[in-house]
XYZ file of C-alpha atoms in Angstrom:
469
model
C -2.082 19.407 -31.033
C -1.598 15.706 -30.302
C 0.406 14.931 -27.166
C 2.161 11.591 -27.015
C 1.421 9.529 -23.892
C 4.440 9.133 -21.587
C 6.358 5.924 -22.265
C 7.814 3.642 -19.639
C 11.597 3.352 -19.444
C 12.602 1.007 -16.591
C 16.275 1.990 -16.779
C 15.347 5.619 -16.219
C 13.060 4.885 -13.272
C 15.806 6.049 -10.940
C 16.836 9.290 -9.346
C 19.742 11.137 -10.939
C 22.089 10.161 -8.171
C 21.733 6.436 -8.869
C 23.610 6.316 -12.204
C 25.955 8.975 -10.831
C 26.750 6.752 -7.845
C 27.045 3.696 -10.070
C 29.590 5.623 -12.151
C 31.720 6.376 -9.095
C 31.493 2.699 -8.135
C 32.589 1.722 -11.649
C 35.527 4.137 -11.686
C 36.718 3.010 -8.271
C 36.379 -0.679 -9.095
C 34.066 -1.452 -6.187
C 31.151 -3.704 -7.113
C 31.102 -6.354 -4.411
C 28.112 -8.406 -3.366
C 25.912 -6.066 -1.321
C 22.780 -6.500 0.771
C 20.171 -3.770 1.149
C 17.138 -3.740 3.472
C 13.916 -1.909 2.574
C 11.910 -0.960 5.670
C 10.142 1.836 7.526
C 11.070 3.413 10.848
C 7.474 4.116 11.858
C 4.023 2.757 11.065
C 1.728 5.122 9.122
C -1.314 7.002 10.410
C -0.430 6.696 14.096
C -1.060 2.949 14.038
C 1.108 -0.022 14.944
C 1.324 -2.048 11.730
C 1.829 -2.066 7.991
C -0.167 -4.202 5.573
C 2.424 -5.152 2.974
C 1.546 -4.728 -0.707
C 3.270 -3.893 -3.979
C 5.606 -6.880 -4.311
C 4.200 -7.825 -7.715
C 4.940 -4.364 -9.112
C 8.368 -4.387 -7.461
C 9.393 -7.706 -9.004
C 8.030 -6.722 -12.410
C 10.185 -3.600 -12.199
C 13.274 -5.653 -11.314
C 12.692 -8.053 -14.188
C 12.162 -5.209 -16.659
C 15.143 -3.123 -15.509
C 17.581 -2.517 -18.363
C 18.958 0.297 -20.499
C 17.991 0.623 -24.156
C 20.246 2.358 -26.702
C 17.891 5.329 -26.653
C 18.137 5.604 -22.851
C 21.934 5.315 -22.905
C 22.061 8.068 -25.504
C 19.982 10.214 -23.154
C 22.327 9.494 -20.211
C 25.346 10.416 -22.352
C 23.621 13.664 -23.277
C 22.968 14.802 -19.693
C 26.217 13.553 -18.115
C 29.752 13.002 -19.426
C 30.007 9.339 -18.494
C 32.851 7.209 -19.855
C 31.730 5.204 -22.876
C 32.909 1.957 -21.267
C 30.578 2.605 -18.319
C 27.652 3.047 -20.679
C 28.654 -0.195 -22.376
C 28.384 -1.944 -19.015
C 24.943 -0.429 -18.414
C 23.845 -1.756 -21.797
C 24.449 -5.301 -20.517
C 23.231 -4.768 -16.955
C 20.494 -7.103 -15.716
C 19.578 -8.054 -12.172
C 21.445 -11.263 -11.256
C 20.918 -11.314 -7.510
C 18.617 -12.620 -4.808
C 15.522 -11.052 -3.255
C 13.704 -12.138 -0.119
C 10.451 -10.413 0.749
C 7.400 -10.457 2.953
C 4.532 -11.797 0.827
C 1.841 -9.315 -0.107
C -0.855 -9.428 2.533
C 1.662 -9.853 5.361
C 1.578 -7.759 8.507
C 4.849 -5.977 9.242
C 6.083 -3.575 11.879
C 8.647 -0.738 11.919
C 12.306 -1.643 11.426
C 11.523 -5.035 9.887
C 12.882 -5.591 6.358
C 10.002 -5.792 3.900
C 12.492 -6.716 1.176
C 16.103 -7.940 1.387
C 18.115 -7.489 -1.817
C 21.538 -9.071 -2.376
C 23.366 -8.389 -5.643
C 26.494 -6.727 -7.042
C 26.561 -3.185 -5.668
C 25.587 -1.377 -8.851
C 22.667 -3.677 -9.607
C 21.247 -3.387 -6.107
C 21.760 0.377 -5.932
C 20.097 1.180 -9.241
C 16.904 -0.565 -8.100
C 16.471 1.579 -4.980
C 13.967 4.212 -6.075
C 11.804 1.857 -8.123
C 11.514 -0.629 -5.266
C 10.727 2.107 -2.756
C 8.032 3.538 -4.999
C 6.407 0.169 -5.719
C 6.379 -1.083 -2.138
C 5.886 2.278 -0.442
C 2.753 3.434 -2.243
C 0.942 0.099 -2.260
C 1.723 -0.607 1.393
C 0.578 2.876 2.376
C -2.758 2.481 0.561
C -3.358 -1.119 1.682
C -2.730 -0.094 5.292
C -5.044 2.898 4.927
C -7.779 0.737 3.411
C -7.474 -1.834 6.208
C -7.913 0.906 8.801
C -10.984 2.325 7.041
C -12.547 -1.135 6.759
C -11.767 -1.790 10.434
C -13.523 1.450 11.426
C -16.560 0.580 9.294
C -16.925 -2.950 10.644
C -17.013 -2.106 14.338
C -20.051 -3.883 15.786
C -21.647 -4.469 12.375
C -20.673 -5.695 8.929
C -20.454 -2.615 6.731
C -18.818 -2.694 3.319
C -16.395 -0.093 2.035
C -16.259 0.796 -1.660
C -13.163 2.478 -3.093
C -14.162 5.644 -4.987
C -10.672 7.146 -5.394
C -10.098 7.310 -9.144
C -10.713 10.996 -9.757
C -8.296 12.093 -7.015
C -5.852 9.190 -6.842
C -2.261 9.852 -7.838
C -1.890 6.294 -9.186
C -5.465 5.025 -9.605
C -4.683 1.438 -10.639
C -2.273 0.955 -7.750
C -4.797 2.468 -5.350
C -7.605 0.192 -6.530
C -5.466 -2.943 -6.227
C -4.011 -2.057 -2.831
C -7.416 -1.002 -1.476
C -8.831 -4.388 -2.429
C -5.983 -6.113 -0.565
C -6.802 -3.910 2.416
C -10.409 -5.103 2.482
C -12.437 -2.776 0.247
C -15.285 -4.670 -1.355
C -15.229 -2.986 -4.763
C -13.833 -0.216 -6.933
C -15.521 2.491 -8.968
C -12.735 2.409 -11.595
C -13.742 0.190 -14.507
C -10.178 -0.134 -15.785
C -9.116 -1.596 -12.433
C -12.157 -3.851 -12.326
C -11.225 -5.159 -15.776
C -7.500 -5.519 -15.150
C -7.681 -7.075 -11.689
C -11.113 -8.760 -11.937
C -12.540 -6.686 -9.093
C -16.216 -6.045 -8.318
C -17.240 -2.673 -9.789
C -19.803 -0.482 -8.059
C -21.162 3.006 -8.462
C -24.241 5.141 -8.058
C -25.188 8.264 -10.030
C -23.886 11.849 -10.021
C -25.789 14.964 -9.032
C -25.618 16.053 -12.683
C -27.910 13.222 -13.729
C -30.522 14.253 -11.151
C -30.233 17.886 -12.220
C -30.713 16.985 -15.893
C -34.399 16.281 -15.254
C -37.005 18.997 -14.515
C -37.847 17.369 -11.184
C -36.173 14.962 -8.784
C -39.124 12.592 -9.127
C -38.653 12.367 -12.886
C -34.961 11.652 -12.381
C -35.720 8.889 -9.902
C -38.345 7.432 -12.227
C -35.861 7.313 -15.117
C -33.238 5.566 -12.998
C -35.744 3.079 -11.617
C -36.966 2.267 -15.114
C -33.434 1.685 -16.433
C -32.208 -0.997 -14.025
C -33.534 -4.085 -12.314
C -31.660 -3.046 -9.150
C -30.763 0.603 -8.719
C -29.409 3.200 -6.300
C -30.725 6.728 -5.811
C -28.726 9.775 -4.753
C -30.705 11.770 -2.183
C -28.806 14.963 -1.402
C -29.001 16.935 -4.640
C -31.617 19.238 -3.115
C -33.098 18.126 0.227
C -32.363 14.596 1.396
C -35.319 14.380 3.804
C -37.772 15.344 1.116
C -35.934 13.177 -1.403
C -36.375 9.986 0.621
C -40.165 10.348 0.451
C -39.966 10.799 -3.313
C -37.608 7.832 -3.541
C -40.004 5.636 -1.573
C -42.937 6.558 -3.800
C -40.906 5.794 -6.924
C -39.562 2.555 -5.433
C -43.004 1.251 -4.569
C -44.367 2.111 -8.035
C -41.423 0.611 -9.909
C -41.617 -2.533 -7.799
C -45.303 -2.882 -8.589
C -45.222 -2.035 -12.283
C -41.755 -3.154 -13.395
C -40.522 -5.533 -10.720
C -37.454 -3.328 -10.261
C -35.880 -3.051 -6.807
C -34.431 -0.078 -4.957
C -31.197 -1.562 -3.620
C -29.661 1.477 -1.896
C -29.770 5.205 -1.375
C -26.692 7.383 -1.061
C -25.912 10.433 1.065
C -22.917 12.540 0.086
C -23.373 15.556 2.366
C -25.354 16.992 5.247
C -25.800 15.639 8.761
C -25.030 12.007 8.024
C -26.005 10.816 11.493
C -29.398 12.512 11.804
C -30.290 12.182 8.133
C -29.391 8.496 7.955
C -31.489 7.744 11.049
C -34.442 9.632 9.578
C -34.086 7.889 6.217
C -33.847 4.474 7.862
C -37.061 5.157 9.762
C -38.900 6.148 6.574
C -37.655 3.123 4.658
C -38.670 0.769 7.441
C -42.133 2.335 7.656
C -42.573 1.727 3.936
C -41.552 -1.926 4.350
C -38.278 -1.243 2.518
C -36.030 -2.524 5.258
C -33.707 -4.248 2.779
C -32.713 -0.954 1.170
C -29.150 -0.098 2.212
C -27.946 3.394 3.088
C -24.583 4.317 1.596
C -22.606 7.339 2.833
C -19.733 9.121 1.104
C -18.062 12.519 1.122
C -14.490 13.090 2.408
C -14.634 10.164 4.828
C -11.699 8.497 6.550
C -11.246 6.020 9.398
C -11.704 8.646 12.118
C -14.844 10.184 10.609
C -16.328 6.747 10.024
C -15.597 5.843 13.641
C -17.418 8.981 14.780
C -20.414 8.130 12.612
C -20.583 4.558 13.881
C -20.222 5.591 17.509
C -22.924 8.246 17.071
C -25.374 5.583 15.896
C -25.595 6.546 12.228
C -27.864 4.177 10.302
C -25.325 3.592 7.536
C -24.810 0.198 5.922
C -21.798 0.912 3.720
C -19.314 3.650 2.927
C -17.769 4.991 -0.244
C -14.288 6.419 0.346
C -12.326 8.282 -2.294
C -9.976 11.153 -1.577
C -8.376 9.918 1.628
C -7.722 6.525 0.039
C -6.471 8.041 -3.194
C -3.374 9.506 -1.638
C -3.178 7.789 1.740
C -4.166 10.894 3.653
C -3.501 11.547 7.304
C -5.734 13.806 9.367
C -5.316 17.477 10.211
C -7.942 17.151 12.937
C -6.086 14.247 14.516
C -2.644 15.771 13.951
C -1.538 12.682 12.026
C 0.579 12.954 8.868
C -0.031 10.892 5.754
C 0.627 10.883 2.046
C 3.837 8.838 2.118
C 5.109 5.732 3.849
C 8.629 7.000 4.521
C 10.301 3.718 3.557
C 14.099 3.610 3.260
C 16.585 1.358 1.450
C 19.815 0.914 3.365
C 23.047 -0.981 2.750
C 23.667 -3.510 5.537
C 26.328 -5.948 4.268
C 29.182 -5.905 1.762
C 31.517 -8.580 0.424
C 34.485 -7.190 -1.491
C 36.135 -8.770 -4.509
C 38.582 -10.612 -2.229
C 35.718 -12.217 -0.313
C 36.116 -10.157 2.851
C 32.779 -9.450 4.538
C 31.893 -6.111 6.118
C 28.823 -5.124 8.159
C 27.529 -1.760 6.969
C 25.601 0.791 8.995
C 24.694 4.442 9.103
C 25.286 6.197 12.441
C 22.684 8.924 12.866
C 21.019 8.716 16.268
C 17.472 7.406 15.942
C 18.098 6.887 12.222
C 21.049 4.574 12.791
C 20.660 1.379 10.804
C 21.005 -2.300 11.730
C 23.769 -4.104 9.825
C 23.823 -7.671 8.580
C 21.723 -10.069 6.497
C 18.568 -10.603 8.525
C 15.578 -12.851 9.019
C 12.313 -12.082 10.833
C 10.562 -14.614 13.047
C 7.114 -14.222 14.607
C 5.760 -15.809 17.767
C 2.862 -18.142 16.838
C 0.509 -16.176 19.098
C 1.744 -12.771 17.916
C 3.455 -11.986 21.217
C 6.577 -10.610 19.539
C 8.727 -10.558 16.415
C 12.454 -11.244 16.510
C 14.815 -9.757 13.931
C 18.076 -11.679 13.836
C 21.023 -12.517 11.644
C 20.342 -15.003 8.876
C 22.817 -17.547 10.242
C 21.326 -17.570 13.754
C 19.053 -20.544 14.521
C 15.306 -20.086 14.238
C 13.575 -19.631 17.629
C 11.528 -22.690 18.564
C 7.999 -22.672 17.071
C 8.410 -19.173 15.588
C 7.361 -18.560 11.970
C 9.813 -17.304 9.370
C 8.386 -14.267 7.594
C 10.774 -13.481 4.729
C 10.375 -15.665 1.653
C 12.752 -16.052 -1.315
C 11.140 -14.584 -4.426
C 14.098 -14.156 -6.817
C 17.297 -16.195 -7.124
C 20.106 -15.632 -9.635
C 17.975 -12.907 -11.176
C 15.097 -15.259 -11.914
C 11.632 -15.270 -10.376
C 10.957 -18.239 -8.126
C 7.748 -20.010 -9.243
C 4.769 -19.227 -7.027
C 6.173 -15.914 -5.811
C 3.246 -13.945 -7.264
C -0.073 -15.526 -6.220
C -3.434 -14.322 -7.604
C -4.851 -11.124 -6.155
C -7.722 -13.063 -4.592
C -5.250 -15.133 -2.564
C -3.338 -12.034 -1.515
C -6.540 -10.431 -0.266
C -7.494 -13.602 1.606
C -4.061 -13.761 3.278
C -4.326 -10.087 4.243
C -7.724 -10.540 5.851
C -6.564 -13.643 7.740
C -3.540 -11.787 9.072
C -5.586 -8.780 10.093
C -7.921 -11.046 12.063
C -4.942 -12.611 13.853
C -3.405 -9.243 14.723
C -4.084 -8.631 18.437
C -6.808 -5.965 18.921
C -4.520 -3.555 20.773
C -2.331 -3.303 17.639
C -5.226 -3.184 15.174
C -6.651 -0.064 16.835
C -6.516 3.241 14.962
C -4.390 4.787 17.687
C -2.122 2.595 19.790
C -0.761 3.002 23.304
C 2.295 0.785 22.817
C 4.048 -0.429 19.664
C 4.083 -4.109 18.800
C 7.200 -5.675 20.402
C 9.965 -6.146 17.826
C 13.144 -7.452 19.421
C 16.624 -7.624 17.957
C 18.670 -10.722 18.721
C 21.811 -10.610 20.829
C 23.846 -11.564 17.783
C 22.415 -8.664 15.781
C 23.010 -6.220 18.627
C 26.617 -7.426 18.955
C 27.153 -6.982 15.210
C 25.762 -3.457 15.440
C 28.235 -2.579 18.189
C 31.038 -4.104 16.137
C 29.985 -2.204 13.020
C 29.730 1.066 14.956
C 33.261 0.596 16.289
C 34.534 -0.234 12.804
C 32.874 2.839 11.304
C 34.221 4.951 14.172
C 37.783 3.797 13.676
C 37.701 4.208 9.918
C 36.187 7.691 10.078
C 37.977 9.039 13.150
C 34.790 9.177 15.235
C 36.122 7.364 18.310
C 37.751 9.155 21.207
C 41.483 9.378 20.723
C 41.275 8.805 16.988
């Protein structure tokens, strides 16, 4: 039985409560100009920073957002909306403004990654799609940057992304991992689409197909000018001697070169040291040793600190879904980004700061800007109308105005990766570390703090939360 591939319906890329809420807004007549901030309250993986990614997907989603007749028919089937409301949805397009941190930027908790200003219903309906686009890519890019950082300590070691078979969104993972510093991907579709370097070795099944490991190695060596051999199908210490014999013969008879050997299991420290010694004795010092197998930034750190003779790492599963670590007691799998209303202008032009009062989850009202000290000593979040601090750099950039993309808002992936790597190098070492003692200092301006107090008092009066109300 043929199964049709799922189709993409931008107007339905919302949660159920978004059109429901838009309907209440429509019935009540409230659709004033509204500002939302998208941000996180904490940095992922026990670190200090976020490596921002996903803006391209987010803006493509915004541009594509609309309701087709088929989608409106579906909405009418599952909910008894007024026909005039569905008529409005048929014409709905994003007409607002978006400011965002460019992909490859470094951000910290409580800083807006995206600032959206539009009529209430437009801005609200975009919530889930924006969170998904920014949240997943930023999670994976940050994870990749941490893995690359662990691999490069004291020595230049490349990291290859091997996540396809376990990634929840393989194309997104490959792109974000490249931004984060991975040198290549194993997924050919991603290599084609994003023009990424593609790398891979061979599976155990190919070795097992031959009667002996030597015959398998011979076949691989004969097939390629430069080749990689997988050593741990049976016994990696015996396999390296077979690999050396085959490498020397193929070099002599065919001119083919053994470029690398891969270990996917076993004692990676002891085995890699042994294999390096054997390769060096055979005058094969240029052969790289690649390790893979359920690796993450903490395991790679342990290998490097233990003196493993590993030149590069292949990382799949933990990159594929942005995993945390049970051993380290660190959660992962989601960024935890939120999208909160911070400002509202009603139809009469009256402006209102908006905030949620919920203890540590209380929000910061107002249209904001972020400024960074030139030497990364602090970031300041302040109201948009407050003057820029002397010599500080503005971080948010306009990317959409009047519903139209601003030219240059989506640079090539190669430029995004370059910006990311430059920013990671500038990030002070104490905040680049896998586990941090103190968070990066993010300060809120006096004007923003005063507005928050004002908004809290306003919310308290209107909802009877103040003493004596």
